Coordinates of C-alpha atoms in Angstrom, one line a residue:
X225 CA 0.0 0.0 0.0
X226 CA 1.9 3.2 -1.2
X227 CA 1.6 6.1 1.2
X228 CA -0.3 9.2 -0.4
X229 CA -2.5 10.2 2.6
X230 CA -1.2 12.4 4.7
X231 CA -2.0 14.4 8.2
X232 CA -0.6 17.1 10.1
X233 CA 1.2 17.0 13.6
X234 CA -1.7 18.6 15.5
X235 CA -4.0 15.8 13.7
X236 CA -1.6 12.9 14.9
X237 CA -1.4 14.1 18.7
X238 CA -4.7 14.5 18.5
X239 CA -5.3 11.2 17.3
X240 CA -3.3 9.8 19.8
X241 CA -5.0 11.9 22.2
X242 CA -8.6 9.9 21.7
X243 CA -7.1 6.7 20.6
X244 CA -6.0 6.4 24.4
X245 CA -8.1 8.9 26.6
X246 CA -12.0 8.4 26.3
X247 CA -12.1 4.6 26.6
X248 CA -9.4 5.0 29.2
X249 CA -10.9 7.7 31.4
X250 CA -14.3 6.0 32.4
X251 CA -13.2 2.9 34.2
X252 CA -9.8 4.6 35.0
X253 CA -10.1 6.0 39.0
X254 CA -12.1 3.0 39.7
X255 CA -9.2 -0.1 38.9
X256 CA -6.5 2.3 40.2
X257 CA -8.3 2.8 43.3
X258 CA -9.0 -0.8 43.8
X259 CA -5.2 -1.5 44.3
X260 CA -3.7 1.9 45.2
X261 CA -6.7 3.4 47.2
X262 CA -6.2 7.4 48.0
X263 CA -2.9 7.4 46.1
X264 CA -4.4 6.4 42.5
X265 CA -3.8 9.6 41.0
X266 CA 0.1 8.7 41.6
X267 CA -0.4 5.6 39.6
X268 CA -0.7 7.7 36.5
X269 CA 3.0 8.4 36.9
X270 CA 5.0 5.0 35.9
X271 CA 2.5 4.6 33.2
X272 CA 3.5 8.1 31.9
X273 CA 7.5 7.6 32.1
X274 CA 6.8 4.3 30.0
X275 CA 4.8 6.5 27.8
X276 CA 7.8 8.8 27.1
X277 CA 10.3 5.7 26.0
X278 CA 8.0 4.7 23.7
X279 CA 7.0 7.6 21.9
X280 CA 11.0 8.3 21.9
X281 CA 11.8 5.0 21.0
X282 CA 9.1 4.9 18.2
X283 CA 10.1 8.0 16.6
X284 CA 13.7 6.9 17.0
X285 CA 12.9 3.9 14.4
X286 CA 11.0 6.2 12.3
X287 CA 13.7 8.9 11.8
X288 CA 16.5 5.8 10.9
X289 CA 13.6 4.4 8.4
X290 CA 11.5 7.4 6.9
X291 CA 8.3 6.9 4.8
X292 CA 8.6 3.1 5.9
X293 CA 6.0 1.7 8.3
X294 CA 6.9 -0.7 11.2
X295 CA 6.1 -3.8 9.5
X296 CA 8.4 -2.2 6.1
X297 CA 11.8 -1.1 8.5
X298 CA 11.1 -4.5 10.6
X299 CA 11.7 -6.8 7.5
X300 CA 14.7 -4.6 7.2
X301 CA 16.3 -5.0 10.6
X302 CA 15.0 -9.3 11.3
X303 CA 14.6 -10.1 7.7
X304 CA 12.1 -10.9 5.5
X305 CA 10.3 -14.1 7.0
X306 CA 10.5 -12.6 10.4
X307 CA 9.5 -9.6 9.4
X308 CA 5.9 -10.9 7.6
X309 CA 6.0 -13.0 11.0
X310 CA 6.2 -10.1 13.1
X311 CA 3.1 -8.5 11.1
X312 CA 1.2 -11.4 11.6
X313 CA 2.0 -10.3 15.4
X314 CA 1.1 -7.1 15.1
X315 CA -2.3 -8.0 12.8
X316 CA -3.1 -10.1 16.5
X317 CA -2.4 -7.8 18.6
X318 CA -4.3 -4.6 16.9
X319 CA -7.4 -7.6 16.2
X320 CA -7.7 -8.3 20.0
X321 CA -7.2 -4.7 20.6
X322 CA -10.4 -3.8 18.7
X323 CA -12.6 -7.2 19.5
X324 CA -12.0 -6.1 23.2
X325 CA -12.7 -2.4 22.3
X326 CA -16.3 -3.3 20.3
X327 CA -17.2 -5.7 23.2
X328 CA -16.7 -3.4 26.0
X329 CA -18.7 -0.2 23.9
X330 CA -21.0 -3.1 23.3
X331 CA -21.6 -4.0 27.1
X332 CA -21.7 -0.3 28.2
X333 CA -24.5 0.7 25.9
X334 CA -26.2 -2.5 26.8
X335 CA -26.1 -1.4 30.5
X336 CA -26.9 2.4 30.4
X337 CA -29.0 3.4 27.4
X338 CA -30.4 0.3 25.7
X339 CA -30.8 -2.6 28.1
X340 CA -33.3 -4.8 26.1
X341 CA -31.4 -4.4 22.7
X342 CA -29.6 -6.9 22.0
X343 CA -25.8 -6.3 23.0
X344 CA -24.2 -6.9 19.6
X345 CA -26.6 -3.8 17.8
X346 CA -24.1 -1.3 19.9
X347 CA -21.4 -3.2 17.8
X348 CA -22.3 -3.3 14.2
X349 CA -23.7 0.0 14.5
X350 CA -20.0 1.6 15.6
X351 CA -18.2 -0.3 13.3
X352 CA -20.3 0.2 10.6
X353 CA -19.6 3.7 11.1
X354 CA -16.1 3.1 11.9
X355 CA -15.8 1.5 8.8
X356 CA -16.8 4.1 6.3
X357 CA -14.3 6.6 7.7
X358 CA -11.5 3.6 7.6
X359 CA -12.8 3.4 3.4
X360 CA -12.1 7.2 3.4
X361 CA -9.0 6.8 4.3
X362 CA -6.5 7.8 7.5
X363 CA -6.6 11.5 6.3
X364 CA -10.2 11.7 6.4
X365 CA -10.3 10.0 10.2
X366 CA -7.8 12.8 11.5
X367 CA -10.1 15.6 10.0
X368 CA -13.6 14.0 11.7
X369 CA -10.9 13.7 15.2
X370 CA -10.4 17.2 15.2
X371 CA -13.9 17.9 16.0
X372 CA -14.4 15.4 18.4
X373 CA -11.8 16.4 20.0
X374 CA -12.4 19.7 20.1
X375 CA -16.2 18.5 21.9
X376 CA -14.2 16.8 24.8
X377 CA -12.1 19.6 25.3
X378 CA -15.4 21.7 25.8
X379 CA -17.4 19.7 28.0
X380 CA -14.4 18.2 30.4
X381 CA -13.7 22.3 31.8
X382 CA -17.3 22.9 32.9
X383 CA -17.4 19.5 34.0
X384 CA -14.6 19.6 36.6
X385 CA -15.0 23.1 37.5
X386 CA -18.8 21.5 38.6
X387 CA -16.8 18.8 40.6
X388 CA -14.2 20.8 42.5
X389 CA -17.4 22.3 44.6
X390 CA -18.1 19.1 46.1
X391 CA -14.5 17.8 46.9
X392 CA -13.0 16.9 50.1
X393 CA -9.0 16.7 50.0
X394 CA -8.9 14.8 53.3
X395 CA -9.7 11.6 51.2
X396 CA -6.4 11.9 49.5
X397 CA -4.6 11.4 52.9
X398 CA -2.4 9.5 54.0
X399 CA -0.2 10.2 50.5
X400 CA 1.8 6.8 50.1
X401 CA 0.8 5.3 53.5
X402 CA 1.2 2.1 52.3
X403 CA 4.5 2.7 50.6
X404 CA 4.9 2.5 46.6
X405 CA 3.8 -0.7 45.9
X406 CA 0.3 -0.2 45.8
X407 CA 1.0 2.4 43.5
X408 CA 2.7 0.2 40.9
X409 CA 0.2 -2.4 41.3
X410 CA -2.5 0.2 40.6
X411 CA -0.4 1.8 37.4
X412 CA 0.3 -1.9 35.4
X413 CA -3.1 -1.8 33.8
X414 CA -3.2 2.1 33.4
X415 CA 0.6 1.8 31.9
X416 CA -0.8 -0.7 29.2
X417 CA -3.2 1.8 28.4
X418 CA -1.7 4.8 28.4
X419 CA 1.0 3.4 26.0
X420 CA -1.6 2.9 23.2
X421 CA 0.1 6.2 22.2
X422 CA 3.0 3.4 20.4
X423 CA 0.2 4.1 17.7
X424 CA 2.7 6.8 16.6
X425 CA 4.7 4.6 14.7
X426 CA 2.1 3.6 12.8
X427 CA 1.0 7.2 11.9
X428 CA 4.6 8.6 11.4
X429 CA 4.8 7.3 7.1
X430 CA 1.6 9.3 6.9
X431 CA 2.9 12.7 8.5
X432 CA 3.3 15.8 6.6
X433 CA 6.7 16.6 8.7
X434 CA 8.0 13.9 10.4
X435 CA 10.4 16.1 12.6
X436 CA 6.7 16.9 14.4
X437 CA 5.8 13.5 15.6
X438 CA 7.8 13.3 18.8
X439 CA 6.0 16.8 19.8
X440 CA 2.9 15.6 19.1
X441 CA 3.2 12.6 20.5
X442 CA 4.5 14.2 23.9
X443 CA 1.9 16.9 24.0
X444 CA -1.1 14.0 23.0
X445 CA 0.6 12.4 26.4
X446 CA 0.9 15.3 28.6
X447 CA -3.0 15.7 27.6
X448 CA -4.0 12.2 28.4
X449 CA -2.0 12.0 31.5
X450 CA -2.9 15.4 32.6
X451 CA -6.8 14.9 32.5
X452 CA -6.4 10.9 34.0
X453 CA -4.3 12.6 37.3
X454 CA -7.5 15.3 37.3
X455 CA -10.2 12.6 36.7
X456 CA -8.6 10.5 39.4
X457 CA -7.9 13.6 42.2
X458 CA -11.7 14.4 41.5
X459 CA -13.2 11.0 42.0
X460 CA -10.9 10.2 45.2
X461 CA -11.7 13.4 46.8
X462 CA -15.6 12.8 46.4
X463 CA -16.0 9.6 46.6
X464 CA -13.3 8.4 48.9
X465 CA -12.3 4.7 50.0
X466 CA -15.5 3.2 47.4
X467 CA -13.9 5.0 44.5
X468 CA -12.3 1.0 44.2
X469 CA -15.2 -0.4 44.2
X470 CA -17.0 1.7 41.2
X471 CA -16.8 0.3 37.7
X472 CA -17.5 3.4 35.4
X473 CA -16.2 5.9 38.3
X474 CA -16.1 8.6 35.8
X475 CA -20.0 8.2 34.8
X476 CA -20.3 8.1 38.7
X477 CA -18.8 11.0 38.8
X478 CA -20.5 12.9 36.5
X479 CA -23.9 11.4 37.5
X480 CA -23.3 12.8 41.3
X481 CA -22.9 15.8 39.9
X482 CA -26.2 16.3 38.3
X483 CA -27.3 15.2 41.2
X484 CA -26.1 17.6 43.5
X485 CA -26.2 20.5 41.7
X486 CA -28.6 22.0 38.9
X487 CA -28.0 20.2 35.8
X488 CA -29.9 17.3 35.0
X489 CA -28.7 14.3 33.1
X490 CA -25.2 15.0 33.0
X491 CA -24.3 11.6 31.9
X492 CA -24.8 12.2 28.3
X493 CA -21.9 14.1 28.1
X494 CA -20.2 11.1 29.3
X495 CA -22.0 8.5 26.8
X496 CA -20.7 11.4 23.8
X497 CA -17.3 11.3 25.1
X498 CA -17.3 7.1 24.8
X499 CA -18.8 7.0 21.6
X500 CA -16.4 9.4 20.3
X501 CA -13.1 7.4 21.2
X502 CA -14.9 4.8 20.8
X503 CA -15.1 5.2 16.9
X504 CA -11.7 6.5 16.4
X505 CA -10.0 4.0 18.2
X506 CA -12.0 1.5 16.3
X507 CA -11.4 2.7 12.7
X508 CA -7.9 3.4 13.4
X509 CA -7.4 -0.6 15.1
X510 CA -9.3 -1.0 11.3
X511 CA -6.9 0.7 9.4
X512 CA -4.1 -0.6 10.9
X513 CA -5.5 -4.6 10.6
X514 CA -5.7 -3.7 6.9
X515 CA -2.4 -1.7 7.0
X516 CA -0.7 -5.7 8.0
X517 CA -2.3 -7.6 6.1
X518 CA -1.3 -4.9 2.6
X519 CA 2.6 -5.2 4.0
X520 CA 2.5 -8.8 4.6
X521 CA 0.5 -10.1 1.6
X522 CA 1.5 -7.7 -0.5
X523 CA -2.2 -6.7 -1.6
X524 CA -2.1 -3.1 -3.4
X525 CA -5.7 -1.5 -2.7
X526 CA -6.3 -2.0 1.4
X527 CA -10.4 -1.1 1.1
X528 CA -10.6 -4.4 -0.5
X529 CA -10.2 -5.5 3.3
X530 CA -12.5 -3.3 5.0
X531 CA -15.7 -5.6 5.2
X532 CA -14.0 -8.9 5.9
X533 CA -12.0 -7.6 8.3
X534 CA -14.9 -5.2 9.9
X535 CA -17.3 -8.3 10.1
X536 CA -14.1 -10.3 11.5
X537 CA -13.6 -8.0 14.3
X538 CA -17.5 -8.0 15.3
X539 CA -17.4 -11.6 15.5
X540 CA -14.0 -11.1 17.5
X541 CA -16.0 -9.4 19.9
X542 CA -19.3 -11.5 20.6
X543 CA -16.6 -14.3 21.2
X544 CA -14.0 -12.4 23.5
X545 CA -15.9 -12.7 26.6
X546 CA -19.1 -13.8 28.2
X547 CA -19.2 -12.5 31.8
X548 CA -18.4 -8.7 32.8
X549 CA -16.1 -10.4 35.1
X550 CA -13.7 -12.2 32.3
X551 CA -13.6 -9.1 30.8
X552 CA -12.1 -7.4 34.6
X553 CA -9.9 -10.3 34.5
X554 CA -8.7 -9.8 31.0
X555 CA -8.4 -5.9 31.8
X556 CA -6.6 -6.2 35.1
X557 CA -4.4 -9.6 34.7
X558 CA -3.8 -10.1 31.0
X559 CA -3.8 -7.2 29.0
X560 CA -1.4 -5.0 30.8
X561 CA 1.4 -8.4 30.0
X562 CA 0.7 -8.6 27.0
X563 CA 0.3 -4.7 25.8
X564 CA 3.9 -4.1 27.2
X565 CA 5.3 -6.5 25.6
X566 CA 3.7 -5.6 22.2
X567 CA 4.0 -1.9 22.8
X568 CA 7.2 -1.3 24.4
X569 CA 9.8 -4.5 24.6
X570 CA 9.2 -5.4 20.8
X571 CA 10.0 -1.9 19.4
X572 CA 12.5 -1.4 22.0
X573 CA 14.1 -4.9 20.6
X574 CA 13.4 -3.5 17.3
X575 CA 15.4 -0.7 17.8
X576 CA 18.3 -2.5 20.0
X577 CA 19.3 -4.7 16.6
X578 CA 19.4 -2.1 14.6
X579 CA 21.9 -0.3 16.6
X580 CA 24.0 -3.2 16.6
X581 CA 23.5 -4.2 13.3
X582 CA 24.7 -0.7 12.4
X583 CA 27.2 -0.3 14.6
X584 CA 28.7 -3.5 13.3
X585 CA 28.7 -2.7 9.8
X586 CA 30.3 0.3 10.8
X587 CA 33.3 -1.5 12.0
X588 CA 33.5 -3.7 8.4

C-alpha cells in the first residue's frame, strides 16, 4: 500500500489523544483505586514515564527508516520471513485490541441506554460507522478527530469546574501510607493503556513533517495523563475509600454531579465522550488490521479489506468474553502483559538490533 495520505502533527497528537483517553478515562479511578486506594492519581506516573520511551523510541525507528511503516523497517532490521512473522504479530495484537474495544462499547451501551437491545446492535452499529471513515482513508479519520476532539475539550472544563465544589481533599490522605507498591500495582493496567500512544509509529509514514511526531506525540501524552491525574484527584476526593469499588467511576462521577447540583442528566456528556473514542480508536485498530495484512500479503488497494475484516472484528467481539467479570480479568491480569510486551519490549528490541546491526557494519 503506497503512502499518499497524509495528516498534520496537531491531527496525529490528536489522534493519539482519543485513541487512548476516552475509553481510558471512564473505568480509569475505579481499577487504580481498587489496588492503590487514596494514592491512585500517583499511579498515572510510571504509566507516563513508560509512555515517554515509547513515543522516543518509536520516533527513533521512524527517523532511521523514513516513509517506511513498522512492518516495512522491521523486515529490514530481522529479515524478511521474520519480518511478515512479526506482522502477523502485530495483525493479532491490533485484532484483539479492537474485538475487546467493540465488546466493552457493546456492554456499556447495553447497561446504560439500551438494556433490552440486543448487546451486539451497539457493535455493528460503531463499526459500521467506523468503517466508512476507515474506506475514506487515514486523512479523512484525522479531520472527523479534530472535531471530536475539540467536543471533549469543551465539556471536560465545565465538567470539573462542577466537581471541584463538592471535593474533600482529606480523602487523598495518607499520600503513600502504604508505601509504593500499591502504587505500581495500581499503574500496570493504566501503563498498558496509556501506551496505546505506540500508535505513533504507525501514523509517522503518513505525517506531513516527520520532525513533528515526537511533539505531538509528547503533547497528546501530557494531555492524556494530565486529564487521567485530574479525573482521578476528583473522583478520590468525592467519593473516597469506594472509589475502588465503582466500575464506570467517571459516569459516577459525573452522574453525582447532576445530582447535587442544577443540571440534570449529566451523563450524556459522558456517553458522547465514549462513543467518540470509541469510533476512532476502532477505525484506526481497522486501518491498521488492513495496513498488516497490505505489507505482509502484498495486496495493493487495502479497502478491499474493510468488510471482511470489519465483520471479523465483530465476531472477534461477541466471542471475547461472556461474563463482565472475564472481561475485569482480562483488563486487570492479561492485557497490561501482554500490551507491554507488544507496545514497548518489541519496538525497543526492534530498535536495540538495529543499533547493533549498524554499529557492526560500521566497523566492516
Amino acid at each position: 500500500m503506497k503512502v499518499t495520505e497524509q495528516i498534520t502533527g496537531t491531527q496525529l497528537g490528536l489522534l493519539l489523544f482519543t485513541f487512548v483517553f476516552p475509553a481510558l478515562v471512564i473505568p480509569a479511578p475505579g481499577i487504580t483505586a481498587a489496588f492503590a486506594g487514596q494514592n491512585a492519581w500517583l499511579a498515572v506516573f510510571p504509566g507516563a514515564l513508560l509512555g515517554v520511551t515509547n513515543i522516543l523510541v518509536m520516533t527513533a525507528l521512524g527517523n532511521r527508516y523514513p516513509g517506511l511503516t513498522i512492518l516495512e523497517y522491521g523486515e529490514k532490521i530481522v529479515g524478511k520471513w521474520l519480518g511478515k512473522a512479526l506482522g502477523l504479530f502485530f495483525f493479532y495484537y491490533w485484532f484483539s485490541l479492537v474485538a475487546v474495544s467493540i465488546n466493552e462499547h457493546s456492554r456499556f451501551i447495553n447497561t446504560f441506554l439500551l438494556p433490552r437491545t440486543p448487546s451486539v446492535v451497539g457493535g455493528v452499529t460503531i463499526v459500521a460507522l467506523s468503517a466508512l471513515a476507515v474506506y475514506a482513508g487515514i486523512e479523512v479519520i484525522g479531520r472527523c478527530n479534530i472535531f471530536l476532539s475539540l467536543l471533549i475539550f469543551m465539556v471536560l472544563v465545565p465538567l470539573f469546574t462542577l466537581a471541584l465544589q463538592d471535593t474533600d481533599v482529606t480523602h487523598l490522605m495518607p499520600v503513600m501510607g502504604e508505601g509504593f507498591v500499591p502504587v505500581l500495582q495500581g499503574s500496570l493496567p493504566l501503563s498498558a493503556n496509556i501506551n496505546q500512544v505506540f500508535l505513533i509509529g504507525w501514523l509517522i509514514p503518513f505525517l506531513k513533517q516527520r520532525r513533528k511526531a515526537r511533539k505531538a506525540g509528547m503533547l497528546a501524552l501530557l494531555g492524556i495523563v494530565g486529564v487521567i491525574v485530574m479525573v482521578d484527584l476528583l473522583t478520590v476526593m468525592i467519593f473516597g475509600p469506594i472509589t475502588g469499588k465503582l466500575t464506570y467511576s467517571f459516569l459516577s462521577l459525573i452522574q453525582y454531579i447532576g445530582i447535587q447540583g442544577s443540571f440534570e442528566r449529566l451523563e450524556a456528556i459522558v456517553f458522547a465522550i465514549w462513543v467518540s473514542g470509541v469510533f476512532v480508536k476502532v477505525a484506526v485498530c481497522l486501518f491498521l488490521l488492513a495496513l498488516c495484512l497490505t505489507k505482509v500479503f502484498g495486496i495493493r488497494n487495502y479497502r478491499i479489506l474493510v468488510a471482511p475484516l470489519s465483520l471479523l472484528s465483530i465476531i472477534g467481539a461477541v466471542w471475547a468474553f461472556k461474563t463482565k467479570a472475564q472481561f475485569q480479568q482480562f483488563e486487570t491480569f492479561t492485557y497490561p502483559i501482554w500490551a507491554i510486551l507488544t507496545q514497548n519490549l518489541v519496538p525497543a528490541l526492534l530498535l536495540a538490533i538495529d543499533a547493533v546491526k549498524r554499529k557492526a557494519s560500521s566497523l566492516l
